[in-house]
PDB file of C-alpha atoms and ligand atoms in Angstrom:
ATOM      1  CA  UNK A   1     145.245  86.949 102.689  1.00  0.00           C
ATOM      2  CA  UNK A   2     143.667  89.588 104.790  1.00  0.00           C
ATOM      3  CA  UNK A   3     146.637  91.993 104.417  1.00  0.00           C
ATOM      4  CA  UNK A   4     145.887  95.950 104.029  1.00  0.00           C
ATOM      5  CA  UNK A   5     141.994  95.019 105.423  1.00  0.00           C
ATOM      6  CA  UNK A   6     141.007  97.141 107.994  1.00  0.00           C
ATOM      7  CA  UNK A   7     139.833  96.030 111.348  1.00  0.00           C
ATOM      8  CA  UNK A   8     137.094  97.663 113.928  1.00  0.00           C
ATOM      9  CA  UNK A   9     137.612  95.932 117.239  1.00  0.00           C
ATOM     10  CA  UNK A  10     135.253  97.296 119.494  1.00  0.00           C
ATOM     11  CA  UNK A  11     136.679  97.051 123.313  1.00  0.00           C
ATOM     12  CA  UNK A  12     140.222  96.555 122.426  1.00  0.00           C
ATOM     13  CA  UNK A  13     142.088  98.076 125.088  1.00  0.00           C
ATOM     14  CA  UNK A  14     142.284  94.994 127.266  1.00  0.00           C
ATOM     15  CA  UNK A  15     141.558  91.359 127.449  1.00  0.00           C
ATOM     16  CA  UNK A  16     140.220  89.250 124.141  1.00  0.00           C
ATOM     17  CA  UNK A  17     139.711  92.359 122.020  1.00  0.00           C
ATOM     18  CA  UNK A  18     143.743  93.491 122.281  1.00  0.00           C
ATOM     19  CA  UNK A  19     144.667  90.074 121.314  1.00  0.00           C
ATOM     20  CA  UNK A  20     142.424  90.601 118.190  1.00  0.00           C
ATOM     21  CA  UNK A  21     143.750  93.428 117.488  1.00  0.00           C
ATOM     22  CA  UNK A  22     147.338  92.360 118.001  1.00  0.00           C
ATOM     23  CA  UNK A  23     146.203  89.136 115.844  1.00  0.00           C
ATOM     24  CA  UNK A  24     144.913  91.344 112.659  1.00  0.00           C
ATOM     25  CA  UNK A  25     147.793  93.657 112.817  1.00  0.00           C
ATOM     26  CA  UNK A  26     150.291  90.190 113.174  1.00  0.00           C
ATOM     27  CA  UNK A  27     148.255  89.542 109.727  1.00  0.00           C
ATOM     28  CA  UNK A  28     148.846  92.427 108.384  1.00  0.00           C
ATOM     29  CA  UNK A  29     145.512  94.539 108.995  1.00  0.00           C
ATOM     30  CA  UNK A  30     145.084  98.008 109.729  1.00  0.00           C
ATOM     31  CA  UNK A  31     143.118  98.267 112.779  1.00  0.00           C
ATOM     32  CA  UNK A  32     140.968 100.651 114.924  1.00  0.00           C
ATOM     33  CA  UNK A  33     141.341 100.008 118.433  1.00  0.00           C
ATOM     34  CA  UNK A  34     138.621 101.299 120.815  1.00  0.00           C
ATOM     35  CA  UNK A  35     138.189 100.945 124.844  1.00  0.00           C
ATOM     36  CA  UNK A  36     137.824 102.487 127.906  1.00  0.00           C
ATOM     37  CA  UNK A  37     141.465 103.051 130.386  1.00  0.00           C
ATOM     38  CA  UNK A  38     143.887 105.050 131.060  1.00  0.00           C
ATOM     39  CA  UNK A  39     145.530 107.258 127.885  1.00  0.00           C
ATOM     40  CA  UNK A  40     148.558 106.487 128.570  1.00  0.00           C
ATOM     41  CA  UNK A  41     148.631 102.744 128.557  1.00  0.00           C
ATOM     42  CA  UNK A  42     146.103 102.839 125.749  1.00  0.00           C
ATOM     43  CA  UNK A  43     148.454 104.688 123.461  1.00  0.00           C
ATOM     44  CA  UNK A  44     151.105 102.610 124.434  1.00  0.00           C
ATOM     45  CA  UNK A  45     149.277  99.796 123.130  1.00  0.00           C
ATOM     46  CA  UNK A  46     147.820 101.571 119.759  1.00  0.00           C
ATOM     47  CA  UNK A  47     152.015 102.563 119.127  1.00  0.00           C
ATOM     48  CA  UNK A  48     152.875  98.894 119.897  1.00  0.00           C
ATOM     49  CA  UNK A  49     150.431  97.699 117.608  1.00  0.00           C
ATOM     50  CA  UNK A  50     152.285  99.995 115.025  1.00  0.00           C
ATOM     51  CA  UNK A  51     156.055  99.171 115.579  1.00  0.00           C
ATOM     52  CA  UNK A  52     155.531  95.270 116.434  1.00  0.00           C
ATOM     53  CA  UNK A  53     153.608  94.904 113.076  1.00  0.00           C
ATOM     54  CA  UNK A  54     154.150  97.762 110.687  1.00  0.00           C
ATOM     55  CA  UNK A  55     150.314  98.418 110.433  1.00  0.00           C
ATOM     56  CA  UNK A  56     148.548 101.426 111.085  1.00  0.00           C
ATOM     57  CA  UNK A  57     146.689 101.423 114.394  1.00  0.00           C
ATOM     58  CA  UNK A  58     144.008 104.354 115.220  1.00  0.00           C
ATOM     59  CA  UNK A  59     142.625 104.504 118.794  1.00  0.00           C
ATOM     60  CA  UNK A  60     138.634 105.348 119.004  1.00  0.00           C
ATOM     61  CA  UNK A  61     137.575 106.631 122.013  1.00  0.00           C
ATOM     62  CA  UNK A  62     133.666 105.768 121.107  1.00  0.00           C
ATOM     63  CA  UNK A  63     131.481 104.915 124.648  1.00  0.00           C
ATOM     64  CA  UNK A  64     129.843 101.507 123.224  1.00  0.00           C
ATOM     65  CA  UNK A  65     126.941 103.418 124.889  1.00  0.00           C
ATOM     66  CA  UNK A  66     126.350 106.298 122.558  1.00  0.00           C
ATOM     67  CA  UNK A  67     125.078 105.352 119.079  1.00  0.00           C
ATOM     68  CA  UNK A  68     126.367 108.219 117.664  1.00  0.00           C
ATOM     69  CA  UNK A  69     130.210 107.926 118.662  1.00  0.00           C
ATOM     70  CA  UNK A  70     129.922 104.336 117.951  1.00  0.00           C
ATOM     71  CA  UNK A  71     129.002 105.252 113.786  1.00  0.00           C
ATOM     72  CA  UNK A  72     132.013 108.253 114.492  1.00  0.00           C
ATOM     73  CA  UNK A  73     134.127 105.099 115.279  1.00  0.00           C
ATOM     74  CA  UNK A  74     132.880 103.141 112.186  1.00  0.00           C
ATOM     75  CA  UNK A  75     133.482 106.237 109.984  1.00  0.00           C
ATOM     76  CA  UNK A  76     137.027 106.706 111.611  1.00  0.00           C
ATOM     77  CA  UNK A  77     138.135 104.093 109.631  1.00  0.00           C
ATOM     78  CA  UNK A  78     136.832 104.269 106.402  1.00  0.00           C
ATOM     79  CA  UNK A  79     137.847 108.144 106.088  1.00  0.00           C
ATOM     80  CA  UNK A  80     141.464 107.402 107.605  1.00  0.00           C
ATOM     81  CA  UNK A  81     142.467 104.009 106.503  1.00  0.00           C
ATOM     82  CA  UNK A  82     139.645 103.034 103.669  1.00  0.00           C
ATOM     83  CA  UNK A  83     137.230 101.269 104.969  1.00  0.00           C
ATOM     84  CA  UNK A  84     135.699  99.006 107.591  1.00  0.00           C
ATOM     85  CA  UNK A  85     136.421  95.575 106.156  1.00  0.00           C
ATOM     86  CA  UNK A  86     136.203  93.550 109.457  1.00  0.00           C
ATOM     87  CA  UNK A  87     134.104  94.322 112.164  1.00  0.00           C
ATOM     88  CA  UNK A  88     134.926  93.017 116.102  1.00  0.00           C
ATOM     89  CA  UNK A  89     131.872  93.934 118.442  1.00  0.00           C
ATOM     90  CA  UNK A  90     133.745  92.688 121.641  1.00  0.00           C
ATOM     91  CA  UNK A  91     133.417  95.157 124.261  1.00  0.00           C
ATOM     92  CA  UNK A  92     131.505  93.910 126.946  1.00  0.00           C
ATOM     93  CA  UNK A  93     130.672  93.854 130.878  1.00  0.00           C
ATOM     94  CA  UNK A  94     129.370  91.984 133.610  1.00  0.00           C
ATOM     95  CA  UNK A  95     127.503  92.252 136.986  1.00  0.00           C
ATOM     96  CA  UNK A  96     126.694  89.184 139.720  1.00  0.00           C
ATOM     97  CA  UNK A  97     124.045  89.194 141.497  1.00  0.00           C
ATOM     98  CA  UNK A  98     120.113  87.553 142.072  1.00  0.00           C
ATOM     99  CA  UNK A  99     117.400  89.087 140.081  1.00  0.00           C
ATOM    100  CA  UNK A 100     115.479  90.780 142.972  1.00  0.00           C
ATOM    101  CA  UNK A 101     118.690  92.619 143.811  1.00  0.00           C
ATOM    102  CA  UNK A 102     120.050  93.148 140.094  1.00  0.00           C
ATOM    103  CA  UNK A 103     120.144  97.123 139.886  1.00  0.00           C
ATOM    104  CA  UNK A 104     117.962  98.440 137.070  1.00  0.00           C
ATOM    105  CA  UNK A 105     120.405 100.568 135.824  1.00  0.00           C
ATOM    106  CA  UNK A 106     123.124  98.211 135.818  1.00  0.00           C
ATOM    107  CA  UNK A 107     120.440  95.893 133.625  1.00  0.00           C
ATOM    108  CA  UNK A 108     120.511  98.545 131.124  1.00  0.00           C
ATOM    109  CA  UNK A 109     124.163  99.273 130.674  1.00  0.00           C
ATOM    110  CA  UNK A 110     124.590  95.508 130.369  1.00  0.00           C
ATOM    111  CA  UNK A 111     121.919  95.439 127.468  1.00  0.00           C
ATOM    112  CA  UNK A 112     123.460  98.549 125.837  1.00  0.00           C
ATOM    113  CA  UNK A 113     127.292  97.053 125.731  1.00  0.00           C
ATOM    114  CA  UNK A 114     126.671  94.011 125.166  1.00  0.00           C
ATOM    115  CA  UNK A 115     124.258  93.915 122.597  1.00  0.00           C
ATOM    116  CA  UNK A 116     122.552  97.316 121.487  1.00  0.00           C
ATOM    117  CA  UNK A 117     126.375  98.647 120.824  1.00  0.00           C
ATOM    118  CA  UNK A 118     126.578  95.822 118.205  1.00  0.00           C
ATOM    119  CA  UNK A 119     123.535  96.382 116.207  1.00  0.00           C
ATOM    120  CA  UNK A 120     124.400 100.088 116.363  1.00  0.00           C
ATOM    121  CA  UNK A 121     127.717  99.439 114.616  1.00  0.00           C
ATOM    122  CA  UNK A 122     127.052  96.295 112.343  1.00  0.00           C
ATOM    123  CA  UNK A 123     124.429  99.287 111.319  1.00  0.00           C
ATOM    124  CA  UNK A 124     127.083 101.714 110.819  1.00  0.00           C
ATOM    125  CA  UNK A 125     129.417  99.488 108.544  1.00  0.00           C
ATOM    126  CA  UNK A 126     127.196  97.177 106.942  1.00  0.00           C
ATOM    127  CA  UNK A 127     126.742  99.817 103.947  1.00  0.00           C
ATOM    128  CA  UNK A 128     129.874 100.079 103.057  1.00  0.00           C
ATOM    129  CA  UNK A 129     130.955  95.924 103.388  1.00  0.00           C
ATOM    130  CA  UNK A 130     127.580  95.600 100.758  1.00  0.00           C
ATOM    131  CA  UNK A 131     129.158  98.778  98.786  1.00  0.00           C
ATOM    132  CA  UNK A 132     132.584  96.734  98.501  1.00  0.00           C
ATOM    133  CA  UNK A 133     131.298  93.249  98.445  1.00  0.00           C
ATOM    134  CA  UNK A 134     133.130  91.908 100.819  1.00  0.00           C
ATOM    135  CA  UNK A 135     133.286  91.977 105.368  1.00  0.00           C
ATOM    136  CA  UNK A 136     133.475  90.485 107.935  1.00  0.00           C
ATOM    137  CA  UNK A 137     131.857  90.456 111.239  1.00  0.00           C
ATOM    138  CA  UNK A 138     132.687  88.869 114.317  1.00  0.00           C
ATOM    139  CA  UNK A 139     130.509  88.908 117.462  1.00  0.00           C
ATOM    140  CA  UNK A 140     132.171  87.857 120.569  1.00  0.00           C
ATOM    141  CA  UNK A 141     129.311  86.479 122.452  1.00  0.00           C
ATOM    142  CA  UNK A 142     129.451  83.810 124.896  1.00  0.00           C
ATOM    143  CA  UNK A 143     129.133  79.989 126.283  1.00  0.00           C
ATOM    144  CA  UNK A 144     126.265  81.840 127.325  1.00  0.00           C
ATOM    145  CA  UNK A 145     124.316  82.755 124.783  1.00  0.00           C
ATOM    146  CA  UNK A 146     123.909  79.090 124.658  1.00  0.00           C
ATOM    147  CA  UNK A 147     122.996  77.868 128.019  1.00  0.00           C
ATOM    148  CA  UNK A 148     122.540  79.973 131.291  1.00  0.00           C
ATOM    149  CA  UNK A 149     124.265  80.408 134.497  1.00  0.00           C
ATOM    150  CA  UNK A 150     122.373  81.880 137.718  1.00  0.00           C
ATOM    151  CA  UNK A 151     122.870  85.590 138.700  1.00  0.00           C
ATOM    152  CA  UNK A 152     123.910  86.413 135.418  1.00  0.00           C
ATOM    153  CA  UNK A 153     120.610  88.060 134.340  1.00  0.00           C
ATOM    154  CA  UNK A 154     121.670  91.011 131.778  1.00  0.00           C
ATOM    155  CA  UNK A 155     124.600  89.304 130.738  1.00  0.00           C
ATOM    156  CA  UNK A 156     123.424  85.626 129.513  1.00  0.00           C
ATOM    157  CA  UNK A 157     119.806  87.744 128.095  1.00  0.00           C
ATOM    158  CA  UNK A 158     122.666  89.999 125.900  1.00  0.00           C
ATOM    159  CA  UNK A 159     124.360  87.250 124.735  1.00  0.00           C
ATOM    160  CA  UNK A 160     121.802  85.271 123.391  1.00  0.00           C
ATOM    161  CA  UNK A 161     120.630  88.138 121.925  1.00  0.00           C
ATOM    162  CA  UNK A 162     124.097  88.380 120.342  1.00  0.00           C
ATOM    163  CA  UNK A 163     123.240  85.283 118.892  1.00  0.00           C
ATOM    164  CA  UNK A 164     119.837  85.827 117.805  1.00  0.00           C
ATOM    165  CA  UNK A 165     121.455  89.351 116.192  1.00  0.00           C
ATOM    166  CA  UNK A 166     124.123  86.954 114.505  1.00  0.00           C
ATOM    167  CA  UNK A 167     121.684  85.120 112.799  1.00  0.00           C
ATOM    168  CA  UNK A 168     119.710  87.745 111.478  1.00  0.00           C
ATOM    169  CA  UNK A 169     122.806  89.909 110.015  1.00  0.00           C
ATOM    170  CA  UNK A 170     124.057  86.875 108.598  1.00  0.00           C
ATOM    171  CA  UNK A 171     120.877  86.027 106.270  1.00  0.00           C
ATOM    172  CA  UNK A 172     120.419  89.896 105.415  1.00  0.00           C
ATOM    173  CA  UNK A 173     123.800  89.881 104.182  1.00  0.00           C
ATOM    174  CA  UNK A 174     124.680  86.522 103.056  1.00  0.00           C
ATOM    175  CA  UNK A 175     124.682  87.743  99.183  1.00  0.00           C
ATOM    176  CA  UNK A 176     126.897  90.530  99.737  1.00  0.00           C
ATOM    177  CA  UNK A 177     130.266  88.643 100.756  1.00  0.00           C
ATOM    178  CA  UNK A 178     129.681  89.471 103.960  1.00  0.00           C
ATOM    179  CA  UNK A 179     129.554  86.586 106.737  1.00  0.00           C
ATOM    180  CA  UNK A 180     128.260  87.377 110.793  1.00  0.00           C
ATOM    181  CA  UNK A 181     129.160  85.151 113.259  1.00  0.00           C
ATOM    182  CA  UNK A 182     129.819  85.075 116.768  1.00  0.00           C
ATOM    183  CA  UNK A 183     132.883  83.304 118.886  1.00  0.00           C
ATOM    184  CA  UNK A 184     131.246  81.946 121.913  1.00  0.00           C
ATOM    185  CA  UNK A 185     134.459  81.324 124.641  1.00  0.00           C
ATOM    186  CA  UNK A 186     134.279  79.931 127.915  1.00  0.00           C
ATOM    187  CA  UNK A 187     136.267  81.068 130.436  1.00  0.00           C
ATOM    188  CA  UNK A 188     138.847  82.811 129.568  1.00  0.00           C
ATOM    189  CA  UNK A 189     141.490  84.892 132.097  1.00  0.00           C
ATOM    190  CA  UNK A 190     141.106  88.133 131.329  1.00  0.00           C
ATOM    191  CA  UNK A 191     140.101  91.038 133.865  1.00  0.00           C
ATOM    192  CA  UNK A 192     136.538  90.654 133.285  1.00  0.00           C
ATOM    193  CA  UNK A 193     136.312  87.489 134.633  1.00  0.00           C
ATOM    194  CA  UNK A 194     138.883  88.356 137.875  1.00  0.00           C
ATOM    195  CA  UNK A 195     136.952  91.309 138.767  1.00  0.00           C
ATOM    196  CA  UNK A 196     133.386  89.031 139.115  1.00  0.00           C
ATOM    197  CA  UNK A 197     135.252  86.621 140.889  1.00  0.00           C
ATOM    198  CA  UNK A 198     134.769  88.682 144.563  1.00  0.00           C
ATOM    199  CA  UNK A 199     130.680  89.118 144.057  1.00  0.00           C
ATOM    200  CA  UNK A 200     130.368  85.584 142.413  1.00  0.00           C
ATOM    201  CA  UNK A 201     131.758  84.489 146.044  1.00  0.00           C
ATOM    202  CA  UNK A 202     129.426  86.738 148.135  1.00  0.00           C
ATOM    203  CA  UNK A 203     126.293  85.821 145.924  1.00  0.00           C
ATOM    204  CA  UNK A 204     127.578  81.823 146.545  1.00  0.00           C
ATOM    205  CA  UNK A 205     128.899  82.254 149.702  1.00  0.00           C
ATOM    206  CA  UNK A 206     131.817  80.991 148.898  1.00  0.00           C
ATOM    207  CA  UNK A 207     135.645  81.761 149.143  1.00  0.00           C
ATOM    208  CA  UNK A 208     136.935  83.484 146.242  1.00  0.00           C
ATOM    209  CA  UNK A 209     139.687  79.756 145.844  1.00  0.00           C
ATOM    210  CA  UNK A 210     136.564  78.039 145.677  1.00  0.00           C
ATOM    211  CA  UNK A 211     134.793  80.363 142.856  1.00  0.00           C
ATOM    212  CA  UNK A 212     138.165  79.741 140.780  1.00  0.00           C
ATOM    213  CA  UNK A 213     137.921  75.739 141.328  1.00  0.00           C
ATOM    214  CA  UNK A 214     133.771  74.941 141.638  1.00  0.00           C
ATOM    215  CA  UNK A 215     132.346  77.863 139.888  1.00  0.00           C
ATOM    216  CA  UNK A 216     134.435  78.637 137.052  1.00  0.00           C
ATOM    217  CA  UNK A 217     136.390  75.804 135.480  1.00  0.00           C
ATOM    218  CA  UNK A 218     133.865  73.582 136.987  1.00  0.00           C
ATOM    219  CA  UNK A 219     132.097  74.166 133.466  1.00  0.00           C
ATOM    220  CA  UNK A 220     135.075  74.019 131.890  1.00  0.00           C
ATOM    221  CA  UNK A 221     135.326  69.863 131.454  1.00  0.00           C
ATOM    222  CA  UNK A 222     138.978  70.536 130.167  1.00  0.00           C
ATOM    223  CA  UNK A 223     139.835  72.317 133.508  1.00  0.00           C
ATOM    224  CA  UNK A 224     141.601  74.720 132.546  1.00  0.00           C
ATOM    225  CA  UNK A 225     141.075  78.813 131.339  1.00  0.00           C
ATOM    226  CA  UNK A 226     140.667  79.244 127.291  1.00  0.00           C
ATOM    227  CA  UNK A 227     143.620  81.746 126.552  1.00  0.00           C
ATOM    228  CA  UNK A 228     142.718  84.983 124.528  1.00  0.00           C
ATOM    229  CA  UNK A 229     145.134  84.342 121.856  1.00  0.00           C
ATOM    230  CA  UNK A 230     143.147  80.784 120.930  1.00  0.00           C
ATOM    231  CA  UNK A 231     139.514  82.964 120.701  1.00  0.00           C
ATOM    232  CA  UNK A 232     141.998  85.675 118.432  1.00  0.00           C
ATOM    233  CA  UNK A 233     143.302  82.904 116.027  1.00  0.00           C
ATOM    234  CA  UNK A 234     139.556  81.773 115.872  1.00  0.00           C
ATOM    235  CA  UNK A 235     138.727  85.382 114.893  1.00  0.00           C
ATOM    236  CA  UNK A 236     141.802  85.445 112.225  1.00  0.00           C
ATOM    237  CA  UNK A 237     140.205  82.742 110.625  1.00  0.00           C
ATOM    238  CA  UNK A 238     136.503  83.467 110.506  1.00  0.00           C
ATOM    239  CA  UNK A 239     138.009  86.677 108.422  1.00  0.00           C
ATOM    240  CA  UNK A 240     139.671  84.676 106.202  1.00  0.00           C
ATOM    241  CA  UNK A 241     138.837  83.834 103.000  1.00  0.00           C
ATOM    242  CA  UNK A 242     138.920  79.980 103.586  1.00  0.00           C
ATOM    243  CA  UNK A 243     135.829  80.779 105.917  1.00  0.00           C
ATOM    244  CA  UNK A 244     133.764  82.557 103.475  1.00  0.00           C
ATOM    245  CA  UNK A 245     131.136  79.779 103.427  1.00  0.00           C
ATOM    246  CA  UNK A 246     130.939  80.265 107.227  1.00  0.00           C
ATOM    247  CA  UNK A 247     128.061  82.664 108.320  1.00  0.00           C
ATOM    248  CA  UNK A 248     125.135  82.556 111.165  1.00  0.00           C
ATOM    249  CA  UNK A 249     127.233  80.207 113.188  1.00  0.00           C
ATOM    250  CA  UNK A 250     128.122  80.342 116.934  1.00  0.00           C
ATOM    251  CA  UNK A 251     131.518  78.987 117.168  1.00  0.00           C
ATOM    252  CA  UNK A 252     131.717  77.510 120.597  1.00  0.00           C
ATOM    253  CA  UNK A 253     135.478  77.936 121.857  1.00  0.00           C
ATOM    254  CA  UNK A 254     135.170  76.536 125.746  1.00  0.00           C
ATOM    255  CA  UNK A 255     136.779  73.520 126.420  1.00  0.00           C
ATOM    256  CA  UNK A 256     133.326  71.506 126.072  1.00  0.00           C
ATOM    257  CA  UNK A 257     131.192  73.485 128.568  1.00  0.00           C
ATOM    258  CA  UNK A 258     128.181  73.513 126.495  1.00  0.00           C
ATOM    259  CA  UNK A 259     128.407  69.978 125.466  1.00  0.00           C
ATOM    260  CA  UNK A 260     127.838  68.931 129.022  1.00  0.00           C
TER     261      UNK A 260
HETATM  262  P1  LIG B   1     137.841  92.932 129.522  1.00  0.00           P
HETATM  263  O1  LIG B   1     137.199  93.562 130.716  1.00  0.00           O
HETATM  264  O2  LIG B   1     139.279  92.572 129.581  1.00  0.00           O
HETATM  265  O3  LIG B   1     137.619  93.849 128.230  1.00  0.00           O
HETATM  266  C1  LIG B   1     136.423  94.541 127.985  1.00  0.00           C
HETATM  267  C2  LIG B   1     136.691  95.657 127.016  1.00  0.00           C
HETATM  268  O4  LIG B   1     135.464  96.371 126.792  1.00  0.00           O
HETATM  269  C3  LIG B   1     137.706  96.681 127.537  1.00  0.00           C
HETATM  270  O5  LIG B   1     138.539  97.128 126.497  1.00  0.00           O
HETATM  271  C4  LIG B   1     136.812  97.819 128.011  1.00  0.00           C
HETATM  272  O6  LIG B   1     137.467  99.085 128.024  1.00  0.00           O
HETATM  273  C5  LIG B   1     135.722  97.753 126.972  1.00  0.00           C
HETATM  274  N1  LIG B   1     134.527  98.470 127.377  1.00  0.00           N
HETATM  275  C6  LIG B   1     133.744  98.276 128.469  1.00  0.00           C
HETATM  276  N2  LIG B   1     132.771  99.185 128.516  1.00  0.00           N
HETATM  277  C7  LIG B   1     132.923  99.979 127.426  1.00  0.00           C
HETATM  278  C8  LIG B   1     132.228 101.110 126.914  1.00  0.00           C
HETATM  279  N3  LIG B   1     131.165 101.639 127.545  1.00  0.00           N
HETATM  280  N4  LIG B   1     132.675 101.662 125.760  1.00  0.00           N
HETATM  281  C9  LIG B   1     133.762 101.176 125.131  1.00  0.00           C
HETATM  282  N5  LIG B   1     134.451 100.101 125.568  1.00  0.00           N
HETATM  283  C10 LIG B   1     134.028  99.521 126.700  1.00  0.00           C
HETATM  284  O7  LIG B   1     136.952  91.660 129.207  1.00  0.00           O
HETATM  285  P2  LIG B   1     137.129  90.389 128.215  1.00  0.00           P
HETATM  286  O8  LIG B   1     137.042  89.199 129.067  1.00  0.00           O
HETATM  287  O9  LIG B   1     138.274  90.564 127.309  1.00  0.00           O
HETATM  288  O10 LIG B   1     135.761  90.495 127.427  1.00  0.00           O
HETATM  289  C11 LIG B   1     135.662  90.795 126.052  1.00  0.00           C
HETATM  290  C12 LIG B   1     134.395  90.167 125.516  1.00  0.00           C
HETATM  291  O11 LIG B   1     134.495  88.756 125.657  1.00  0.00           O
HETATM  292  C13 LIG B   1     133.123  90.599 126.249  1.00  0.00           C
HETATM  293  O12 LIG B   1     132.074  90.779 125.315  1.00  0.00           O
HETATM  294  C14 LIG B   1     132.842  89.398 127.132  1.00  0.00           C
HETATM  295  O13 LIG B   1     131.474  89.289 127.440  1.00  0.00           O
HETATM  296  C15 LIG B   1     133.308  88.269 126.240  1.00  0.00           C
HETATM  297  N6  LIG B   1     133.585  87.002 126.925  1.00  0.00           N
HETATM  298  C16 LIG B   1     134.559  86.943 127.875  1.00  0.00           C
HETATM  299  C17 LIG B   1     134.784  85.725 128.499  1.00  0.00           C
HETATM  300  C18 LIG B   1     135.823  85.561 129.542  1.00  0.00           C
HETATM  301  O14 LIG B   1     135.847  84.511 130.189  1.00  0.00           O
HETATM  302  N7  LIG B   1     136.711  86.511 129.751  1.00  0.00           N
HETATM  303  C19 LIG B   1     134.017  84.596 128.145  1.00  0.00           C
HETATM  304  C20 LIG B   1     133.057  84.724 127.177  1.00  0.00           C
HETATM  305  C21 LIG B   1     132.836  85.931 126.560  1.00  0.00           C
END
């Protein structure tokens, strides 16, 4: 169904938004990978992409914190492979720590990733999906956009401004073909969430063991990490066309956290 689209996955060169990636190529999409990390490992990646699933994959270098590289990135892919049909605002980071100690600047790098980079890019390709009548896009946002966590400041205000962002694309476009929606996962085991793990223990005072077992899947009422290639088969079929009636929703993929 989605075959010969063409896919912007925004921080795609690790973690949740390579296994999108790898998912739209495995259906047959065209897809423009983007990402901070070394050059060689990222092109091995984009060339894998290429051979594994005979799509073309382009690598965009955009900083998710310039506005301007992030509409070069957008316009990437509709002068090289067509068009932006799907868009993946993924990339994202995190910082642990209390409120009075939260650095400022760190506050807004948080708010620029996680959130300003998506409106600058659902800005970007959002003429072009209303030019062709059809698109996609696909937040990743987070169990918490929904409810909180403590010392998570920047990142739980981004995300459920993610949502709120969501929403609001999703009604402005709702005529067009075009649905918004955002994936909200719980914890899933990717390097963002082992590289918080060493803070989250100083801010709890806590071993890092215990983080793992009473901080972390102690939301999770299923016990156990979400994998990224469940939150990528969730993405695969938001795109589709069997979803098209789906748009302004938060799709909650975390083992029941937020029910609790
Ligand atoms: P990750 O650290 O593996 O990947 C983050 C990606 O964002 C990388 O490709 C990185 O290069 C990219 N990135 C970071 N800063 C960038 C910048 N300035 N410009 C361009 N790219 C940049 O993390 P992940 O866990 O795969 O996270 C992906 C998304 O999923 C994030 O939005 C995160 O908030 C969200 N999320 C993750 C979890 C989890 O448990 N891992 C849970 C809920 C939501």
């Amino acid at each position: 169904m989605l075959k010969g689209k063409v896919a912007v996955v925004t921080g795609s060169t690790s973690g949740i938004g390579l296994a999108y990636a790898r998912a739209f190529a495995k259906e047959g999409v065209n897809v423009v990978i983007n990402g901070l990390g070394d050059a060689a490992a990222i092109e091995k990646e984009r060339s894998a992409i290429e051979s594994e699933f005979g799509v073309k994959a382009l690598y965009s270098p955009a900083n998710m914190l310039k506005a301007d590289e992030i509409a070069d990135m957008v316009k990437l892919a509709e002068t090289e492979l067509g068009a932006c049909d799907i868009l993946v605002n993924n990339a994202g980071i995190q910082h642990v720590a209390p409120i009075e100690e939260f650095p400022i600047d760190t506050w807004n790098t948080i708010i620029a990733i996680n959130l300003s980079a998506a409106f600058f890019a659902m800005r970007a390709a959002i003429p072009g999906m209303k030019a062709r009548k059809w698109g996609r896009i696909i937040n990743t946002a987070s169990a918490h956009a929904l409810v909180a966590s403590p010392f998570k400041s920047a990142y739980v205000s981004a995300k459920h401004g993610i949502a709120g962002l969501t929403k609001t694309a999703a009604l402005e476009t709702a005529t067009f073909g075009i649905t918004v929606n955002a994936i909200c996962p719980g914890y899933v085991w990717t390097p963002l969430v082992e590289k918080q793990i060493p803070d989250t223990a100083k801010a709890r005072g806590m071993t890092e063991e215990e983080v793992k077992k009473n901080v972390l899947l102690a939301a999770q009422p299923t016990k156990e990490f979400v994998t990224v290639e469940e939150v990528a088969a969730l993405a695969v079929f938001l795109a589709s066309d069997n979803a098209r009636s789906i748009t302004g929703s938060m799709q909650q993929i975390d083992g029941g956290w937020v029910a609790e």
